[in-house]
Coordinates of C-alpha atoms in Angstrom, one line a residue:
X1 CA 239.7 -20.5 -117.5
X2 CA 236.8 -21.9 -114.9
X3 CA 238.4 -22.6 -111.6
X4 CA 238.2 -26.4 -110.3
X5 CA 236.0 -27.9 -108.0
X6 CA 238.0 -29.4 -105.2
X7 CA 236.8 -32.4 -103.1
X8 CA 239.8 -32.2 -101.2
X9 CA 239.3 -31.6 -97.2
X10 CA 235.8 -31.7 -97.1
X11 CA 235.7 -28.5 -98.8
X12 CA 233.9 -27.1 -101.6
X13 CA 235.5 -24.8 -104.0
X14 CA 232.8 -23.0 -106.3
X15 CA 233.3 -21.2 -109.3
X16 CA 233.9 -17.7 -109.0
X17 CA 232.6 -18.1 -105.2
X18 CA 234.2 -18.9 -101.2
X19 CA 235.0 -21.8 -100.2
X20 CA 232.3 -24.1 -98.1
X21 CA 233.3 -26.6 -95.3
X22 CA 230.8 -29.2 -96.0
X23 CA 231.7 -30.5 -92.3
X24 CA 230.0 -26.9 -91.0
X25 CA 227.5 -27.7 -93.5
X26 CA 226.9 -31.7 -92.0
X27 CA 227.0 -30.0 -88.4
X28 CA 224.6 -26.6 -89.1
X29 CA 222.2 -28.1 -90.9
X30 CA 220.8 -30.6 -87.6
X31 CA 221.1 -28.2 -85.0
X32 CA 219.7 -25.3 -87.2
X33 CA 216.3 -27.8 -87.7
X34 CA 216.5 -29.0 -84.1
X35 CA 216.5 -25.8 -83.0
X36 CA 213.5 -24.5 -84.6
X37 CA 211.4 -27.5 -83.3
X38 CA 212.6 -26.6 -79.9
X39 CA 211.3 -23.0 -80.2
X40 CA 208.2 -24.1 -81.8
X41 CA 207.4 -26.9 -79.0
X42 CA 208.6 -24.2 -76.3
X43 CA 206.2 -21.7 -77.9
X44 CA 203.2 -23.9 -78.2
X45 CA 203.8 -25.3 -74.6
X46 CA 203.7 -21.6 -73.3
X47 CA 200.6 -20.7 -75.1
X48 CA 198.9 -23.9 -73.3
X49 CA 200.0 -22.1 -69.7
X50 CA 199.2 -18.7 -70.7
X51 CA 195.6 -20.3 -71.6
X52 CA 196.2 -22.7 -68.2
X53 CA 196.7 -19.7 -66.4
X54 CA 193.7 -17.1 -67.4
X55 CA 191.7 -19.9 -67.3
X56 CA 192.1 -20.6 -63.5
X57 CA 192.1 -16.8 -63.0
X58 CA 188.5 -16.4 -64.7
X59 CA 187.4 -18.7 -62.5
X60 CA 189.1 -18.1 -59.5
X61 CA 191.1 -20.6 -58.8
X62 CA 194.2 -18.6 -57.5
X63 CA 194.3 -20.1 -54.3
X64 CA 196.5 -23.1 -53.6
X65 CA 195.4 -25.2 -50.6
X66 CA 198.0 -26.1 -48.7
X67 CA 202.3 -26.3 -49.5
X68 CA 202.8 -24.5 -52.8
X69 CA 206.1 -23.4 -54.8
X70 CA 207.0 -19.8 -54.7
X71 CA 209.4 -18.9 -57.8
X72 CA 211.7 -16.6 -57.8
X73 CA 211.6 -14.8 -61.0
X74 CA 214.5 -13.5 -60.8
X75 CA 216.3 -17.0 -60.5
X76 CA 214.5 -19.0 -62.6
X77 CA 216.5 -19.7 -66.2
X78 CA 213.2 -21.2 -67.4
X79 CA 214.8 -24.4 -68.7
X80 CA 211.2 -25.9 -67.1
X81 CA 213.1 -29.0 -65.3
X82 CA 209.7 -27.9 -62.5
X83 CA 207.0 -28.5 -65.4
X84 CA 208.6 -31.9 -66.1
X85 CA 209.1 -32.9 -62.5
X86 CA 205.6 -32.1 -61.0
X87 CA 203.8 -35.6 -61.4
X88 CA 199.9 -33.9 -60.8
X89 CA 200.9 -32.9 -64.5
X90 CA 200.4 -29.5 -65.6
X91 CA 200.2 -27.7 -62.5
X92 CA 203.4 -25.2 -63.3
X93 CA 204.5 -24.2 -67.0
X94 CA 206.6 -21.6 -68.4
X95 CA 204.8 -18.0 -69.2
X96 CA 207.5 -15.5 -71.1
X97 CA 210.4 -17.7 -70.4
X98 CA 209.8 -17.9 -66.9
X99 CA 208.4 -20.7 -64.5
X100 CA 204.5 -20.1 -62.9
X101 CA 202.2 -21.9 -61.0
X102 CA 199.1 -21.4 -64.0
X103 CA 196.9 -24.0 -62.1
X104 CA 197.5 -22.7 -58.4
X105 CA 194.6 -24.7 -56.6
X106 CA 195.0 -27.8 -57.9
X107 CA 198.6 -28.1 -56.5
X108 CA 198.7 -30.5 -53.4
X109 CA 202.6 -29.8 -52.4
X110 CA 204.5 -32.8 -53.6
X111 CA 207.5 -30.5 -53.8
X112 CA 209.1 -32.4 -56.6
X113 CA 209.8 -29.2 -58.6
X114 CA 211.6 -27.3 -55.7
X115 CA 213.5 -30.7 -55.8
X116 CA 214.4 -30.6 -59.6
X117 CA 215.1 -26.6 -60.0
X118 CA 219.0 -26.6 -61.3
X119 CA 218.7 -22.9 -59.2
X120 CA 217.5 -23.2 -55.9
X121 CA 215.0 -20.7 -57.9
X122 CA 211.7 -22.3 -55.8
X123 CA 210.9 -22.3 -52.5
X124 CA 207.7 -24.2 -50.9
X125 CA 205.6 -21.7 -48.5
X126 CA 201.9 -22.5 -47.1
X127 CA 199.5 -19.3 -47.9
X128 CA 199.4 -16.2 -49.9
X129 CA 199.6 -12.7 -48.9
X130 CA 195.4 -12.9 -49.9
X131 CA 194.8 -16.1 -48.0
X132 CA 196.3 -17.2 -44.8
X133 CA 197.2 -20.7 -43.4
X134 CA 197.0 -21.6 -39.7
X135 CA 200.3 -24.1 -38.8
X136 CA 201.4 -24.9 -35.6
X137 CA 205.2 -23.9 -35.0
X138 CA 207.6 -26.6 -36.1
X139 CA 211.3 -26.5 -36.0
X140 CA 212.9 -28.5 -38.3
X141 CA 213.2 -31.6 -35.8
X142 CA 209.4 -31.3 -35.6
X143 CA 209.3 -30.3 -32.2
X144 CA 206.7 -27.8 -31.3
X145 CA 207.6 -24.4 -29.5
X146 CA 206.8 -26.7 -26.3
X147 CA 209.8 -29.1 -25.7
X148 CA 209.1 -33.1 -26.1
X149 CA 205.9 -32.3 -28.0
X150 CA 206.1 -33.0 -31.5
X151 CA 203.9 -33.0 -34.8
X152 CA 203.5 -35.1 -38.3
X153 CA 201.5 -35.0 -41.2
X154 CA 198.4 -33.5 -42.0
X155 CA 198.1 -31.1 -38.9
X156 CA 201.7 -29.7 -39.7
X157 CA 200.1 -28.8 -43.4
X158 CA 201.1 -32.3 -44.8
X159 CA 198.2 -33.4 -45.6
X160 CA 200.2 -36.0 -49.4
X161 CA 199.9 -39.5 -48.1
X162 CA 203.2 -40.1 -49.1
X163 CA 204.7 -36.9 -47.1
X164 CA 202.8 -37.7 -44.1
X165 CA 204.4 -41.2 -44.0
X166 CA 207.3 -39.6 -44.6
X167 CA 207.3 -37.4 -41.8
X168 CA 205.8 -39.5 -38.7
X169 CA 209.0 -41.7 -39.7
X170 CA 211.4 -39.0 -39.8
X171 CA 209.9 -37.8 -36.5
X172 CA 209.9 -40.4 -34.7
X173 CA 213.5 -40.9 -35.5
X174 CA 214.3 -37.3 -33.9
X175 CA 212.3 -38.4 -30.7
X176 CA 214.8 -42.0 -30.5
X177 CA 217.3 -40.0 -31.1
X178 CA 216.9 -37.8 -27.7
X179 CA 216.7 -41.7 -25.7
X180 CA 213.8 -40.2 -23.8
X181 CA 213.3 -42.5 -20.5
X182 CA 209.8 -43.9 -19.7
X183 CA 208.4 -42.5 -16.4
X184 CA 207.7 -45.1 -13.6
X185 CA 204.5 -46.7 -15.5
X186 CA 204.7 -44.8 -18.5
X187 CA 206.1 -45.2 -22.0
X188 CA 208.7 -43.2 -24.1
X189 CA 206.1 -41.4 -26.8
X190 CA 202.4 -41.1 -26.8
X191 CA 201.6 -41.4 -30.5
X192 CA 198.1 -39.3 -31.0
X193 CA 196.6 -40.5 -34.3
X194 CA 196.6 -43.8 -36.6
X195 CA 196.6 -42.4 -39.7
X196 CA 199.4 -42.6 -42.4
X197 CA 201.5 -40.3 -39.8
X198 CA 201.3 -42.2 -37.1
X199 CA 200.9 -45.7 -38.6
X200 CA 204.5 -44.8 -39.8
X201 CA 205.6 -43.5 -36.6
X202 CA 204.5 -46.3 -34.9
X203 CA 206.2 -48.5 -36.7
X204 CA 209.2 -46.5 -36.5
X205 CA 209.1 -46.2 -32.4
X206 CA 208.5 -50.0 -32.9
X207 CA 211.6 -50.6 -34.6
X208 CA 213.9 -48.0 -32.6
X209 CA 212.1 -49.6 -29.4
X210 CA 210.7 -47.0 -28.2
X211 CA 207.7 -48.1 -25.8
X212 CA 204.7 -46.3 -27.0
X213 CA 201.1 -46.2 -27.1
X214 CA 198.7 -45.0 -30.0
X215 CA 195.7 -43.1 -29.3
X216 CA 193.2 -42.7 -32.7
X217 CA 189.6 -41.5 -32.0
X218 CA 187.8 -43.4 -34.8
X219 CA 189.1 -45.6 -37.2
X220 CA 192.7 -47.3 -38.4
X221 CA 193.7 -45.2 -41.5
X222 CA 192.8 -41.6 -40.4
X223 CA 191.1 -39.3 -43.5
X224 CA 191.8 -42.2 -45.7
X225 CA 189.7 -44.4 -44.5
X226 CA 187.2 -42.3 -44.8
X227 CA 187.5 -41.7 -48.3
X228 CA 184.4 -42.6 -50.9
X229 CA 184.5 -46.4 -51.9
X230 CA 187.1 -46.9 -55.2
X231 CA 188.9 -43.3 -55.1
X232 CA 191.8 -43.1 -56.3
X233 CA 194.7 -42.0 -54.1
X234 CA 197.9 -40.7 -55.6
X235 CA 200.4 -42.0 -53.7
X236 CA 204.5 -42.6 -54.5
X237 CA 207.0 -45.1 -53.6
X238 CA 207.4 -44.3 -49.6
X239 CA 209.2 -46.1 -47.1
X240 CA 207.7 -47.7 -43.9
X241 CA 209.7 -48.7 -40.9
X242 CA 210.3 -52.2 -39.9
X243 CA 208.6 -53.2 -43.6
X244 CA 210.7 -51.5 -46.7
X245 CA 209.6 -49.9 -49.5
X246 CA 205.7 -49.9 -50.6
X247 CA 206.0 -49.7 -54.2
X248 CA 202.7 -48.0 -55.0
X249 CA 202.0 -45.0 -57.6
X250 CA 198.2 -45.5 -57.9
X251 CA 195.8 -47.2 -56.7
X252 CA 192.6 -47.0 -54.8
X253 CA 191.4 -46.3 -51.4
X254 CA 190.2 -49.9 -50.6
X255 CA 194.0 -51.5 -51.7
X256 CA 195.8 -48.9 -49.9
X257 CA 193.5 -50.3 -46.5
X258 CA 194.1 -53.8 -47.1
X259 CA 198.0 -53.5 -47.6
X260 CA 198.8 -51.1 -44.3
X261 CA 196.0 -53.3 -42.6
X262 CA 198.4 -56.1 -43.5
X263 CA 201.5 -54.6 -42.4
X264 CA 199.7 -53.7 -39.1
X265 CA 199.0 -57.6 -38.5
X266 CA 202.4 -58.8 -40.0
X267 CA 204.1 -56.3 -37.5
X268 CA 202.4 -56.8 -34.7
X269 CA 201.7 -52.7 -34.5
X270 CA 198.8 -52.4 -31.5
X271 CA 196.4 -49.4 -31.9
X272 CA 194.0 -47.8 -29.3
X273 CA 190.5 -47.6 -31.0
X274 CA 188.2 -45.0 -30.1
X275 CA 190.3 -43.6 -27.7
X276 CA 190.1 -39.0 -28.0
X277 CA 192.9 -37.4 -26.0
X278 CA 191.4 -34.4 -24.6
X279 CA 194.1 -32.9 -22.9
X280 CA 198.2 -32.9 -22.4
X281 CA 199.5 -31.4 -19.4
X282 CA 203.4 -31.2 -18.3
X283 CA 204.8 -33.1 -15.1
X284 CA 208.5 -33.1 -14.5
X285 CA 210.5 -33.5 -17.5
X286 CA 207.1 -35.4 -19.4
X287 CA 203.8 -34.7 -20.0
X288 CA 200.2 -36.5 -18.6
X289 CA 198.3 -37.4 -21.4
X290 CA 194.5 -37.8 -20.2
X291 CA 191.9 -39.8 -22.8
X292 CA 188.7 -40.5 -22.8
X293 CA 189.5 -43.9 -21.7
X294 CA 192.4 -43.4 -19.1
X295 CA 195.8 -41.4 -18.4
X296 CA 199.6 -41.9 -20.0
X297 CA 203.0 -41.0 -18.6
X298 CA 205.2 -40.2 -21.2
X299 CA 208.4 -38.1 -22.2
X300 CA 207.6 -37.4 -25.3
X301 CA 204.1 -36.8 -27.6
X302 CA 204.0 -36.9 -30.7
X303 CA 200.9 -35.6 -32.5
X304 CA 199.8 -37.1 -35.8
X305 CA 196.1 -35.7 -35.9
X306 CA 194.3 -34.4 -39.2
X307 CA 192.6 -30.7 -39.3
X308 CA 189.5 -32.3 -40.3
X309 CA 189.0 -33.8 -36.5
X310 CA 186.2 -31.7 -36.0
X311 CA 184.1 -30.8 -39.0
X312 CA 182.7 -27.3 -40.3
X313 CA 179.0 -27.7 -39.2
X314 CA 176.3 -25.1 -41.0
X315 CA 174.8 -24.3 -38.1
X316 CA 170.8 -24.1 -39.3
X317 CA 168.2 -25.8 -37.8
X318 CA 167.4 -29.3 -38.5
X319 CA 171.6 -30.1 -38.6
X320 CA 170.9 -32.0 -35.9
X321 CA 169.0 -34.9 -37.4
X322 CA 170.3 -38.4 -38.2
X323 CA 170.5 -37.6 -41.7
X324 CA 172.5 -35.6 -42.0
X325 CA 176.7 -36.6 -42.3
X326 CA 179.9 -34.8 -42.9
X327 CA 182.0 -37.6 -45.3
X328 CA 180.5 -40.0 -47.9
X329 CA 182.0 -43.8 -47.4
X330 CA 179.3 -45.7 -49.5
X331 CA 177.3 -44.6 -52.2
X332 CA 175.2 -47.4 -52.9
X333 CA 173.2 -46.4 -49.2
X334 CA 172.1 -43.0 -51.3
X335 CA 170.3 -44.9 -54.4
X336 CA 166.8 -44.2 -55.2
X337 CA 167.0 -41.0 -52.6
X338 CA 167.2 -37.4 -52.7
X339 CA 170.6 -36.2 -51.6
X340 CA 171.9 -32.8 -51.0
X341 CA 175.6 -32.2 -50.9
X342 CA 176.9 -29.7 -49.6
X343 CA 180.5 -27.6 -50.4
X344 CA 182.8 -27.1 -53.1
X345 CA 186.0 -29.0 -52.9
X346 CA 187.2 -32.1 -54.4
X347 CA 185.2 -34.4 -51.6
X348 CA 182.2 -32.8 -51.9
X349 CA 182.6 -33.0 -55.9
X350 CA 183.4 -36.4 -55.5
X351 CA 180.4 -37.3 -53.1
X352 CA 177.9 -35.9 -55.7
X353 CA 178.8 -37.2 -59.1
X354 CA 179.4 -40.6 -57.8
X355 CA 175.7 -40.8 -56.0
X356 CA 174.2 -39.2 -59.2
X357 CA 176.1 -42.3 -60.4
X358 CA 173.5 -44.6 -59.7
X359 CA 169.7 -45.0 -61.0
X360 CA 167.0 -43.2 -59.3
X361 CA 168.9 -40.9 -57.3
X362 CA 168.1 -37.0 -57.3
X363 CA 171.4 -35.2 -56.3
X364 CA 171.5 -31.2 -55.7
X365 CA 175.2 -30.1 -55.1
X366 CA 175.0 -26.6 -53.1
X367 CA 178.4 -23.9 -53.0
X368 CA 178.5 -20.6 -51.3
X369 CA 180.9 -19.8 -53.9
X370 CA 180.5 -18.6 -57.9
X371 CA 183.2 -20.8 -58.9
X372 CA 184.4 -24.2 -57.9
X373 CA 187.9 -24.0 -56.2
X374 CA 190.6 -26.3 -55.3
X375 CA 188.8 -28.8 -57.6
X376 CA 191.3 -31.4 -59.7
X377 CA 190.9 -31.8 -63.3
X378 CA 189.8 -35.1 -63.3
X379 CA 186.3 -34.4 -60.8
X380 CA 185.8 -30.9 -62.9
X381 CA 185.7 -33.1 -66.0
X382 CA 183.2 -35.6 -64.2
X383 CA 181.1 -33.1 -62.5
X384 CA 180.5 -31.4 -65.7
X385 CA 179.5 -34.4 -67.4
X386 CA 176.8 -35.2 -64.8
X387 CA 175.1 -32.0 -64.5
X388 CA 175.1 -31.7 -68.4
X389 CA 173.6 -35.2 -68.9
X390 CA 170.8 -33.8 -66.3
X391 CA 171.9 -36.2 -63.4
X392 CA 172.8 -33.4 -61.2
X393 CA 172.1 -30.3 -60.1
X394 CA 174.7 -27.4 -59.2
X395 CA 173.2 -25.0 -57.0
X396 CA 176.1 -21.8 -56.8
X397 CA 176.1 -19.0 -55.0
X398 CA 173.9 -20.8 -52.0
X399 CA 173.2 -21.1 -48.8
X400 CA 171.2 -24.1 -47.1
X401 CA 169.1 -22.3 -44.3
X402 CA 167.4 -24.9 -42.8
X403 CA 167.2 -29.0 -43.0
X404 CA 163.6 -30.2 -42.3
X405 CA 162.9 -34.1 -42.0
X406 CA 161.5 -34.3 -45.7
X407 CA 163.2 -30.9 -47.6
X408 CA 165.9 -28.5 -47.8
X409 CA 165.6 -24.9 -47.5
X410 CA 168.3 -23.1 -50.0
X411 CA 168.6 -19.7 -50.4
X412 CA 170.6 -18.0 -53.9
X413 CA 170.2 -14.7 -55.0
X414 CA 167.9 -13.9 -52.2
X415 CA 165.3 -16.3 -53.0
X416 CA 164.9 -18.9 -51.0
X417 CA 163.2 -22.2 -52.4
X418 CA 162.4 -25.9 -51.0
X419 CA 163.6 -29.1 -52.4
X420 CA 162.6 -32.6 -51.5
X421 CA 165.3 -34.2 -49.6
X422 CA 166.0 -37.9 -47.9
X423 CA 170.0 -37.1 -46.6
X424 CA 172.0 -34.4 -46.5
X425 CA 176.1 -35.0 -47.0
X426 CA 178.2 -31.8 -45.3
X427 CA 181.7 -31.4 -47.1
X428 CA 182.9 -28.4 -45.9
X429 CA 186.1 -29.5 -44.6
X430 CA 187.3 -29.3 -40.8
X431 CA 188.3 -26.5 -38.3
X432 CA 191.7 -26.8 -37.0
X433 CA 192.3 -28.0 -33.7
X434 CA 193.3 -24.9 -32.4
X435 CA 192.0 -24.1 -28.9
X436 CA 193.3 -27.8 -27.9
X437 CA 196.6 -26.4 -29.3
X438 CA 196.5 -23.5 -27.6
X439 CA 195.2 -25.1 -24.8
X440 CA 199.0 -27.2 -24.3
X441 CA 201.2 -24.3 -25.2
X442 CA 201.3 -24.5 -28.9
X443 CA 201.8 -21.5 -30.4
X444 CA 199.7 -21.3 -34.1
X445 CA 201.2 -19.2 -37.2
X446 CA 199.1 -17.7 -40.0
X447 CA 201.2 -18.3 -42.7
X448 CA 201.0 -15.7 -45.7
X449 CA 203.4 -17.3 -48.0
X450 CA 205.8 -18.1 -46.1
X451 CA 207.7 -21.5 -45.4

């Protein structure tokens, strides 16, 4: 006789067959389904960085510009809690099962994947055994190789607003924390610098009261005030002394100004304009700060300068001339002109597709280079929108060789022609302070992927 079919249990008993447990079979099913759409995203998403990758290798952007992961392969699970975390999107991603950075020069060091890495798998190093990075020695306390002088931000390799804010408050907290004693007629901490370093750390010494003086060259805001009219500035939640939290993500140049401009007046924060140090010398157990506009006492210095300070000239004849500038803060002064910018990075991108923005201009963007490097996605994009719609003109592989008061002289593949020119805009980036470094006793590192 047939044998029954029992509903009994949650189990299935066929004819002439096994029994089933329809609970395995409620269970299976789901997990079996979600975990082919888990292989198929994970598959996809690693055929996007293996094409992320090759493309950044054709061309040649290898190099990452300043603080950079460095995974351990042999570490890494490749559960890609790094991909998810970075927030410059797709600047790591998982190539066979294993976390890379596919997109090296467009990383800017926010370190939020060594952060999220379940296995300590990533570590954050400045150069590559191909490319070194010069970086002053700093301990962990931020103290330089010479005792009571100390350094934040951009000229310690961090250049990420939010970092740099980060730092000049954390350093200025290891300097209260050492009580140094203002000598006779002097203060506690020279502060070298107003940008987002050492606004912070001013505020900080403000609010630890600390008695302190800040020396800045040029302008309140450092590099960022000196950024082209509506950039955008990636920026994070960050936390200023004496203030709280400044709840920005992103937003442009011009807000970013007006809201630390208003902390500086709500806070009462004074600031030394156009004031260069030009040298630090030791007395007792402080230093003699001499300026350009007098001489400080002090126990302590913290240094909060950029590496762009002193810019990378071309050195051809005609640099000299009035025309000619090294950072782009209005456009609108360029239209109906012939502009030639000069260099390959994000600023000089930025500088040219923005003038070959407006009507009547003729922009000529020259690089030494074949390839663009250290370029984000977002001015690639534009700059290859501008020079297909014919509003600019990409010039790689050149040299300028001289600057007369109507043309440009450019030299590429050893021809050298003349162009029609009414400014010239110099974005090569800046020279390291180093012989002032060397000149107090700070001892300079070429970093080759190391921390």
């Amino acid at each position: 006789m047939p044998r029954p079919t029992s509903w009994a249990s949650g189990r299935i008993e066929q004819r002439n067959g096994p029994l089933i447990d329809t609970t395995f079979l409620i269970y299976a099913v789901p997990l079996a389904l979600v975990w082919v759409v888990f292989v198929v995203l994970r598959r996809r998403g690693e055929r996007r960085a293996l094409t992320q990758k090759q493309e950044a290798q054709a061309a040649g952007l290898t190099q990452p510009a300043s603080l950079h992961p460095d995974i351990d392969a042999n570490m890494c699970i490749g559960c890609g809690a790094c991909v998810r975390a970075c927030p410059e999107g797709q600047i790591l991603g998982l190539v066979n099962g294993k976390a890379e950075l596919v997109e090296p020069a467009n990383c800017i060091g926010h370190g939020a994947c060594a952060a999220a890495c379940p296995m300590d798998a990533i570590s954050l190093v400045f150069g590559t055994a191909e490319r070194g990075v010069d970086i002053p020695e700093v301990g962990p306390d931020f103290q330089t190789n010479v005792p009571g002088i100390y350094i934040a931000g951009e000229l310690g390799g961090m250049g990420l607003i939010r970092n740099a804010i980060e730092q000049g408050r954390q350093a200025i907290g290891e300097i209260a924390k050492q009580k140094p004693q203002a000598p006779e007629g002097g203060v506690d901490v020279v502060i070298v610098g107003a940008g987002p370093a050492g606004f912070a750390s001013g505020l900080g010494a403000k609010q630890h009261g600390l008695k302190h003086v800040i020396l800045e060259q040029e302008s309140f805001g450092g590099t960022v005030s000196h950024f082209p009219r509506g950039k955008l500035v990636m920026t994070a939640p960050v936390t200023l002394p004496i203030y709280g939290k400044a709840n920005f993500r992103e937003t442009t140049k011009e807000k970013l100004m007006e809201f630390w401009t208003k902390v500086l007046e709500d806070t009462g924060l004074e600031i030394n304009y156009e004031e260069r140090v030009t040298d630090i010398a030791p007395e007792g157990d402080g230093f003699v700060v001499t300026s350009t506009k007098g001489t400080y006492r002090t126990r302590a210095v913290l240094l909060t300068i950029g590496r762009r300070g002193t810019p990378r000239k071309l050195g051809v004849e005609g640099e000299e001339q009035s025309k000619v500038v090294y950072r782009l803060i209005d456009p609108e002064q360029y239209k109906g002109q012939s502009v030639l910018v000069v260099g390959g990075g994000d600023s000089a991108i930025e500088a040219a597709t923005s003038i070959a923005d407006l009507p009547d201009t003729d922009v000529t963007l020259s690089y030494r280079s074949a390839a663009f490097s250290r370029v984000k996605p977002k001015n690639r994009k534009r700059l290859e929108e501008a020079e297909a719609e014919k509003r600019l003109d990409v010039i790689l592989s050149s040299n300028v060789k001289a600057i007369g008061e109507t043309h440009v002289e450019i030299e590429q593949s050893g021809e050298t022609t003349s162009r029609p020119n009414d400014a010239v805009i110099v974005c090569a980036g800046g020279i390291l302070p180093t012989p002032f470094l060397k000149s107090i006793g700070i001892t300079i590192e070429t970093k080759h992927g190391t921390a």
